[in-house]
Coordinates of C-alpha atoms in Angstrom, one line a residue:
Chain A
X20 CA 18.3 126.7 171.2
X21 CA 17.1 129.9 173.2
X22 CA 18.9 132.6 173.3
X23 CA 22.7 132.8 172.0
X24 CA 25.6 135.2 171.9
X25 CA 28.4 135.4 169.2
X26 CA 31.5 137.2 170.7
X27 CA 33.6 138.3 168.0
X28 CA 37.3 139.8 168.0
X29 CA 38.8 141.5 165.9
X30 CA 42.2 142.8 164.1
X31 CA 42.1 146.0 162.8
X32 CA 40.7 146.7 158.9
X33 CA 39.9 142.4 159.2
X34 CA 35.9 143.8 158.7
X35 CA 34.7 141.9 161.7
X36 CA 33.0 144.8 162.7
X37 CA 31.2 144.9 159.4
X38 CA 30.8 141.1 159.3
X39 CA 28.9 141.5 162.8
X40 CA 26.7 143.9 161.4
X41 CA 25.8 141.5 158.5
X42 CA 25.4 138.2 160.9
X43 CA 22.9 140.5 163.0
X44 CA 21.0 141.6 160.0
X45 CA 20.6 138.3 158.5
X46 CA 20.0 136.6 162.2
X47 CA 17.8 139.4 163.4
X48 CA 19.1 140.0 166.5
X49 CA 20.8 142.9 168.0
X50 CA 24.5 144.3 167.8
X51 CA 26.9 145.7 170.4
X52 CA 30.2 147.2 170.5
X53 CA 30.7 151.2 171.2
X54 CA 27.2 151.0 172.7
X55 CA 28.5 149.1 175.9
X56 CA 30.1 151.7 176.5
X57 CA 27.2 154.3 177.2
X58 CA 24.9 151.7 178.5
X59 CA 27.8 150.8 181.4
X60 CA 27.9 154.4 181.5
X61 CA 24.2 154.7 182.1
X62 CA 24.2 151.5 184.7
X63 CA 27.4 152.7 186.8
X64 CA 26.6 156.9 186.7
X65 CA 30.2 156.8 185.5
X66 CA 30.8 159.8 182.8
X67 CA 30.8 158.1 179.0
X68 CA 33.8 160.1 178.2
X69 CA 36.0 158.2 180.7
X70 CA 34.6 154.6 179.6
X71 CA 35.4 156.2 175.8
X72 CA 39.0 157.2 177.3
X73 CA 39.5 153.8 178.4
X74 CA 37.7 151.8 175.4
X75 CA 39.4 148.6 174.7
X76 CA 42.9 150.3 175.6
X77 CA 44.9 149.2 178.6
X78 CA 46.4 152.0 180.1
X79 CA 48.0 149.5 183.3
X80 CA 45.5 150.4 186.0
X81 CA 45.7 152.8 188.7
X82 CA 46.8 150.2 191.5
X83 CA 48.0 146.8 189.3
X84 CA 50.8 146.0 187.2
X85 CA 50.0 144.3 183.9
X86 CA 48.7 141.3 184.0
X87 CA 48.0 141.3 187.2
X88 CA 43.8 142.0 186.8
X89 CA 41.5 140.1 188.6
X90 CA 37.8 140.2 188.7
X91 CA 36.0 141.4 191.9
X92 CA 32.8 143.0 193.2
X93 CA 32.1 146.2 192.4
X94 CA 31.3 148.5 194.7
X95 CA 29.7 151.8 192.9
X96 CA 28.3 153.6 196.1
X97 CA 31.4 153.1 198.2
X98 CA 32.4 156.1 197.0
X99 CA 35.7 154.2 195.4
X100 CA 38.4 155.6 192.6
X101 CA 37.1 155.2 189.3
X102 CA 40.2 153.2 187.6
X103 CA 40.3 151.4 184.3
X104 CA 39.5 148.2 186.2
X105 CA 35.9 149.5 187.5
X106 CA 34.8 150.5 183.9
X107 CA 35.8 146.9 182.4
X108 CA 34.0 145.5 185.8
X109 CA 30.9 147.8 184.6
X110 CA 31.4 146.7 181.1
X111 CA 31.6 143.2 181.8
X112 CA 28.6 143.7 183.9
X113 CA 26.6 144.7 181.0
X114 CA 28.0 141.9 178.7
X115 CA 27.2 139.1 181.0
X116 CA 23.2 140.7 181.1
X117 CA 23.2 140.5 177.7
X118 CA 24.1 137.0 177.3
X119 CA 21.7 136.0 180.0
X120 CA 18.3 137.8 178.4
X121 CA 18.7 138.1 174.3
X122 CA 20.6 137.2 171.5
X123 CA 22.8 139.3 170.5
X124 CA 26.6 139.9 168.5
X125 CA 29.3 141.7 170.8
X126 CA 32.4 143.2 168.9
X127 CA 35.2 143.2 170.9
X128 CA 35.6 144.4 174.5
X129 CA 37.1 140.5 175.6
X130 CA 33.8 139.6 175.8
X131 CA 34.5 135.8 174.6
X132 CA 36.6 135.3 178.3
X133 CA 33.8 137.3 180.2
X134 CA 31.1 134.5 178.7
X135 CA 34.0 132.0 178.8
X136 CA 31.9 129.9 181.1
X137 CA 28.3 129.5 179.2
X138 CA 27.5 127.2 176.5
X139 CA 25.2 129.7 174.5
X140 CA 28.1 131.7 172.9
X141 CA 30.0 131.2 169.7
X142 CA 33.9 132.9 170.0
X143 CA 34.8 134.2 166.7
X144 CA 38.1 135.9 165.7
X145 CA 38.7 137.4 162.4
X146 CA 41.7 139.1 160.7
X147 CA 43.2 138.9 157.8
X148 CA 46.6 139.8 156.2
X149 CA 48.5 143.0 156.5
X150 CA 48.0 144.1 152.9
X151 CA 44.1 143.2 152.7
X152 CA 43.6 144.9 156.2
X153 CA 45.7 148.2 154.6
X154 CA 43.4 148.1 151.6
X155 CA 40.0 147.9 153.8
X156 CA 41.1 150.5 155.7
X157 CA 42.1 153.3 152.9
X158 CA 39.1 151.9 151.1
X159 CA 36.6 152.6 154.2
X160 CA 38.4 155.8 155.5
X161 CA 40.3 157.4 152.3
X162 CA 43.6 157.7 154.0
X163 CA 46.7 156.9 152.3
X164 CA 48.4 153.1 153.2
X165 CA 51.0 154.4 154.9
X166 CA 48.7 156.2 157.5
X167 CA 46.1 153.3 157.5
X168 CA 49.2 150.7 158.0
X169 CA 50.1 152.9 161.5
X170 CA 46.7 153.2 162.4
X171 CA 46.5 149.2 162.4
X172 CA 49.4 148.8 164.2
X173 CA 48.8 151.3 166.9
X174 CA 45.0 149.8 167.3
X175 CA 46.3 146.3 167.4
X176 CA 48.6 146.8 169.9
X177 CA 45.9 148.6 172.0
X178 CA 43.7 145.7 171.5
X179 CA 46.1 143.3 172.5
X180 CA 47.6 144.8 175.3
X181 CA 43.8 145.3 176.6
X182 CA 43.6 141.9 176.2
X183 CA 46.4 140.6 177.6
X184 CA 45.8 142.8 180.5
X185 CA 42.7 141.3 181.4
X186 CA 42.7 137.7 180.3
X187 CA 46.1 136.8 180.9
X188 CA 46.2 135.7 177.4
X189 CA 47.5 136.6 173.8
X190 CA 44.8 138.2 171.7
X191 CA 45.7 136.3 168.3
X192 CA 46.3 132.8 169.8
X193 CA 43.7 130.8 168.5
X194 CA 42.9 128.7 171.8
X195 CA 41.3 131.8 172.9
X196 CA 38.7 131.1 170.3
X197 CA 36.3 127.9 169.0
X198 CA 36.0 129.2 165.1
X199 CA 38.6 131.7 163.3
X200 CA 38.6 133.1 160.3
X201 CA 41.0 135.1 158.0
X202 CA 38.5 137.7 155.7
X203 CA 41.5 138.4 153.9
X204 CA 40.7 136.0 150.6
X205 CA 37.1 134.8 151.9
X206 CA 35.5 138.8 152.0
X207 CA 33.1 139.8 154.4
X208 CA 29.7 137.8 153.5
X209 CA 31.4 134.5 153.0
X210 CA 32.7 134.8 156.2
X211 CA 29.4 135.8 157.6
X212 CA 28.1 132.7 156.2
X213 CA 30.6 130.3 157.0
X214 CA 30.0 131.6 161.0
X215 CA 26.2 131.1 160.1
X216 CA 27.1 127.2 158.8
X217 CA 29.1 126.8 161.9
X218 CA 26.0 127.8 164.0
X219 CA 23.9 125.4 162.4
X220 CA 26.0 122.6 162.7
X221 CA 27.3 123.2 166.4
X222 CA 23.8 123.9 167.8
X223 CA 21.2 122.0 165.0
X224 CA 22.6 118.7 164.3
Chain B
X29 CA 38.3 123.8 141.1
X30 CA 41.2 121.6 140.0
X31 CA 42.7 119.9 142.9
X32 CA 43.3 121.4 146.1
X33 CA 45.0 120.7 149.5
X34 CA 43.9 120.7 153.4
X35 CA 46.7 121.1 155.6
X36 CA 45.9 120.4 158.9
X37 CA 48.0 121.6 162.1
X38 CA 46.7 120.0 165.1
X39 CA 47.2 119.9 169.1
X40 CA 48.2 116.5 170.0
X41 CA 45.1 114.6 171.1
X42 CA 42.7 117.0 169.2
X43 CA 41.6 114.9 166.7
X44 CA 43.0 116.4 164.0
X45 CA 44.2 113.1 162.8
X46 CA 41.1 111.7 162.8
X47 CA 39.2 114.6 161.4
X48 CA 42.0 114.4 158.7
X49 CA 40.7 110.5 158.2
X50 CA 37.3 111.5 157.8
X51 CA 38.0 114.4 155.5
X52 CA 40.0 112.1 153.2
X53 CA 37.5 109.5 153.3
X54 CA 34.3 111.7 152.8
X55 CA 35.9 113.6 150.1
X56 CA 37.8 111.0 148.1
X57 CA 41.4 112.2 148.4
X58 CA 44.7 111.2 149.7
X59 CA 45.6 111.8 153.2
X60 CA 49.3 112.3 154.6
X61 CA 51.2 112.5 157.7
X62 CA 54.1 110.6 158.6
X63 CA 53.9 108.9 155.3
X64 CA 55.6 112.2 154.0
X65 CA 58.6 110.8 155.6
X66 CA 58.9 107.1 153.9
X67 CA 58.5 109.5 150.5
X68 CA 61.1 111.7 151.7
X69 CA 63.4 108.7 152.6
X70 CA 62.9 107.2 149.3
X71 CA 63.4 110.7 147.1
X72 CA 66.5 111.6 149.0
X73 CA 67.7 108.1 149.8
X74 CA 68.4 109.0 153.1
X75 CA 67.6 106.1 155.5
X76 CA 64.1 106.7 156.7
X77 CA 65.0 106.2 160.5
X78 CA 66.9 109.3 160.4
X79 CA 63.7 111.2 159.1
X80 CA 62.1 109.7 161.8
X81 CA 64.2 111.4 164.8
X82 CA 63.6 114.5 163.1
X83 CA 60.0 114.2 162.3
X84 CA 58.1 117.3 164.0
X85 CA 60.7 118.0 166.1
X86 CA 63.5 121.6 166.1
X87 CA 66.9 119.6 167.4
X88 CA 67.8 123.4 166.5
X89 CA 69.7 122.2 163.6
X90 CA 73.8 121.6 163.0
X91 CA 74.9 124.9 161.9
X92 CA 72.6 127.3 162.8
X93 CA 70.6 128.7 166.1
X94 CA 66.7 128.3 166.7
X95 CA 64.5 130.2 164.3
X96 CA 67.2 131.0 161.8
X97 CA 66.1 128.5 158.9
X98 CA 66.1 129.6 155.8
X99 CA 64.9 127.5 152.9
X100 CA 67.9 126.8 150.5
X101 CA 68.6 124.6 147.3
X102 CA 69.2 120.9 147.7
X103 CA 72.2 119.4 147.4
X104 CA 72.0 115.6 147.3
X105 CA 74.3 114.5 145.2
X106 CA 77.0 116.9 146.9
X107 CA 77.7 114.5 149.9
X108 CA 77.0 117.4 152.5
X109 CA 76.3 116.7 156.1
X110 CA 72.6 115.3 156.7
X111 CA 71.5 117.5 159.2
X112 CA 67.7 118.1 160.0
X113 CA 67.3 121.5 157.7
X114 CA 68.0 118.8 154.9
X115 CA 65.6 116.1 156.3
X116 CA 62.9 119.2 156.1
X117 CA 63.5 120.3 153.0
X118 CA 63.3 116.6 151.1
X119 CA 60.2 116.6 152.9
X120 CA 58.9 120.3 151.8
X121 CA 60.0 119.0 148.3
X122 CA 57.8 116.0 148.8
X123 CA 54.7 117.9 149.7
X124 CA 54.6 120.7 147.0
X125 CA 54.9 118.2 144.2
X126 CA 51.7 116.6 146.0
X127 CA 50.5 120.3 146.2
X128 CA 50.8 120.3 142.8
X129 CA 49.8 117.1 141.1
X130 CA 46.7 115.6 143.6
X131 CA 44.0 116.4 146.0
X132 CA 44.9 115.4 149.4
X133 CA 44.8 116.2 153.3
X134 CA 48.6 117.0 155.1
X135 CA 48.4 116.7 158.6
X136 CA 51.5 118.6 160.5
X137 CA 55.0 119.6 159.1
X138 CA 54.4 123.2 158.6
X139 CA 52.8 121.9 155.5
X140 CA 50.5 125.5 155.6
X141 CA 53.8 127.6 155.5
X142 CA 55.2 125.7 152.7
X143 CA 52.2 125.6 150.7
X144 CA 51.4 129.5 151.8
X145 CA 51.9 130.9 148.3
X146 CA 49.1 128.4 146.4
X147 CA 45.6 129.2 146.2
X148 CA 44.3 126.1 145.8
X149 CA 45.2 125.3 149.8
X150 CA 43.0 125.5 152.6
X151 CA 44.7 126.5 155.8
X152 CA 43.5 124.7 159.2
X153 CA 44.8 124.3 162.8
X154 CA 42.6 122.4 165.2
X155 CA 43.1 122.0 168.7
X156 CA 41.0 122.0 172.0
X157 CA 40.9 122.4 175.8
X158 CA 43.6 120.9 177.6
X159 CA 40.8 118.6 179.5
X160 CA 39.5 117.6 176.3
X161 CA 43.0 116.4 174.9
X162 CA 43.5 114.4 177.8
X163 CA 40.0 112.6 177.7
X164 CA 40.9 111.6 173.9
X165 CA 44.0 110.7 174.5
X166 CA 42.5 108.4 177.7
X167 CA 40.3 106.8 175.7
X168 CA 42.7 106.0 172.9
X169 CA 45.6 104.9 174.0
X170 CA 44.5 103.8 177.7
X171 CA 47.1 105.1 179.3
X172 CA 46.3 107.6 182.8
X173 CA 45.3 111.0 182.7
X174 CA 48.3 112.2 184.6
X175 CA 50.4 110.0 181.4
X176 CA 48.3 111.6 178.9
X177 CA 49.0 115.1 180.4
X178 CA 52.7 114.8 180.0
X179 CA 52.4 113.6 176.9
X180 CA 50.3 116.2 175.7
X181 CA 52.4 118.9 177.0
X182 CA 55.6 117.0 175.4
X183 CA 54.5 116.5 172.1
X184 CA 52.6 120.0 171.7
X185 CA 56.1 121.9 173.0
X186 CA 57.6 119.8 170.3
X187 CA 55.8 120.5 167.8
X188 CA 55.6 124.3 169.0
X189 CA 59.6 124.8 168.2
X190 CA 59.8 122.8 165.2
X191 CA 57.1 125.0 164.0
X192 CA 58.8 128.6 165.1
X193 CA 62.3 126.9 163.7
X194 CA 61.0 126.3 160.7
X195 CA 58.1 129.4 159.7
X196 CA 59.6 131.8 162.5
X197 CA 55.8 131.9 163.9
X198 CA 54.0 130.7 166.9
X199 CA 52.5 127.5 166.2
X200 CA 49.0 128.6 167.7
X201 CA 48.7 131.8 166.5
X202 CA 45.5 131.8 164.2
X203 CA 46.8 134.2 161.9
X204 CA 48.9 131.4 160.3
X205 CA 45.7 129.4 159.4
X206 CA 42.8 130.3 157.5
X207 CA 40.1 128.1 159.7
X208 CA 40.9 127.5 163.3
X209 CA 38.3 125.4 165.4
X210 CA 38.3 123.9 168.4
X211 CA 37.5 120.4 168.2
X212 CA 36.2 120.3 172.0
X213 CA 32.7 120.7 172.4
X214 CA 32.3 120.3 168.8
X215 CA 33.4 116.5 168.6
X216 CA 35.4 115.3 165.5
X217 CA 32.7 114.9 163.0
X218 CA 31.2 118.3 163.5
X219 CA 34.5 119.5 162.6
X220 CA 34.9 117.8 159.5
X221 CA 31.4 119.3 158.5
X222 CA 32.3 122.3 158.9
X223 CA 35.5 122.5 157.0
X224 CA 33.8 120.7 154.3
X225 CA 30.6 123.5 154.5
X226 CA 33.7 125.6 154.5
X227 CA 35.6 124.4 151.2
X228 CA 32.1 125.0 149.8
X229 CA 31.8 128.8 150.6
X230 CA 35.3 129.6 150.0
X231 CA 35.1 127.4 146.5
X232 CA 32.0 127.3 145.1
X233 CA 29.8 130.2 145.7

C-alpha cells in the first residue's frame, strides 16, 4: 500500500481525538484536525478567524437552506461572498490534497464523505457512552459533570448538524462508516490497536 | 474469560449470517438465529408458527402504539392474550439464559439490547453498500437485481421498526453496537478476522 488516510469522527469526550494522536505516533505519519483550518486559511487568503468561526459548526449558509449543500467550484478571485459553504469548499480542498500526496489521520471536518470515493482511506467513528464521555471530559478539562455533560451536548449537536448539513446524512449512523468503535469500555489504546489490526487485515492479507 | 456472547445485528444481504457461521465455527460455539424461535415455542408452548409471523418484525403490538414496549413479567400460565410483546419476551427469556449458561453467536432480535447490561457480550452490527447487498443477495438466491433490491429494502425496514419498537433506537445507529463494520469491500472472512482480532484486544490484553 502507498499512501493511506484514516478519517476519523468523533463524539464529544469519546477520545478519538486522542486516539488519532496515538494511531499517528505509533504509524508515524502526520495528524490533522484544527490545522486545516489555518492551512485553508493560508491556500484561500481567507482570514483564520472566520474558518475558526465556522469550524465544524453549521450556521445554515448564507444563500441555502439546510440540507440543501452542494459541492461546486470555487472561485477565490471572483471577488465572491465568503459564506460558510466557500470555507468547507477550501477545507475540503485541502483534505482531498492530503489524501492524494501522504499519509496522514484527519479528525473530523466530514472528511470520511469528502474521500468517500478513494480506496486508500479507513472511516473510523468513535464514541462512547454518555457517562464515560462525562468522565473523560471533567477528567481532561477539570469542570464539574454537569458543565462537561452540556458542553457534549452542545458540541454534538454542532457536529451533527455540520454534518448533516453537508452530507445529507446522520452523523452517528454507522453506514456512514466501514469500522466503529465505542472507547467507552475498550479505553483509548485498545481502540488504537484494534483500528491498527483492522488496517492490517483490510490492506495486508 | 468464562463464556461470552456475539450478538450480531446485520443488513439483510450483508453477510452477517454468514460471518455469524464462520465465527461459530472458527471459535467453537453455538450459533443462533431463528432457532431462538423453535426454543421460544417450546418454553412457552406457544405454537411456533405464531413466533414465526412475528419473528423480526413490529406488527406494533395489540394494546399498545409503536415504540412504547416496555419489558414486563410473564404470565404464561395466566391465559392472557398472545400478542407479539409476549412472543418477544419468551424469546428475550430464551436468549439471556443462553447469555448466561454458554458461549454462542445471536444473530438479530435486538439480542444486543437485551443482553446490554452483561459484560461478557460483544456488541456488533454489520452491514454494507446497498450495491453490495444486492450483489450477495444475486449470487445467493438467484433471483434479479431489481428482486433483490425490494427485498433488501423490505426486510431492512422490517427489521428497522421491530428494532425501534422494541429498544426505542434506530436500528443503524452505531452507538447501539460496540463494533460496526461494513462487510463491503472487506468480504465476509475479513470481517470475521477482525472481530475475532477484536475479542482478543477487548479480552485478553
Amino acid at each position: 500500500m502507498s499512501n493511506y488516510v484514516i478519517t476519523i469522527a468523533r463524539g464529544y469526550g469519546s477520545g478519538g481525538k486522542t486516539i488519532g494522536k496515538m494511531l499517528a505516533k505509533e504509524l508515524g505519519i502526520a495528524y490533522y484536525d484544527r490545522d486545516l483550518i489555518r492551512m485553508a486559511s493560508e491556500e484561500s487568503g481567507i482570514n483564520e478567524s472566520l474558518f475558526g468561526l465556522a469550524d465544524e459548526r453549521a450556521r445554515g449558509g448564507l444563500f441555502r437552506k439546510k440540507g440543501e449543500y452542494r459541492e461546486e467550484p470555487l472561485a477565490p478571485d471572483s471577488g465572491e461572498f465568503v459564506s460558510d459553504d466557500n470555507l468547507f469548499n477550501y477545507q475540503a480542498k485541502i483534505i482531498k490534497e492530503l489524501a492524494e500526496k501522504e499519509s496522514c489521520i484527519i479528525v473530523g471536518r466530514c472528511a470520511d464523505y469528502i474521500l468517500r470515493e478513494r480506496s486508500n482511506v479507513v472511516r473510523v467513528f468513535i464514541y462512547a457512552p454518555r457517562e464515560a464521555c462525562i468522565q473523560n471530559v471533567v477528567d481532561m478539562y477539570g469542570m464539574s459533570p454537569k458543565e462537561a455533560e452540556k458542553l457534549i451536548e452542545k458540541t454534538d449537536r454542532s457536529r451533527s448538524d455540520y454534518y448533516k448539513y453537508y452530507t445529507g446524512q446522520n452523523w452517528d449512523n454507522a453506514r456512514n462508516y466501514e469500522l466503529c468503535l465505542d472507547s467507552g469500555g475498550l479505553g483509548f489504546q485498545k481502540c488504537a490497536n484494534i483500528i491498527q489490526e483492522y488496517m492490517k487485515i483490510k490492506f495486508n492479507d
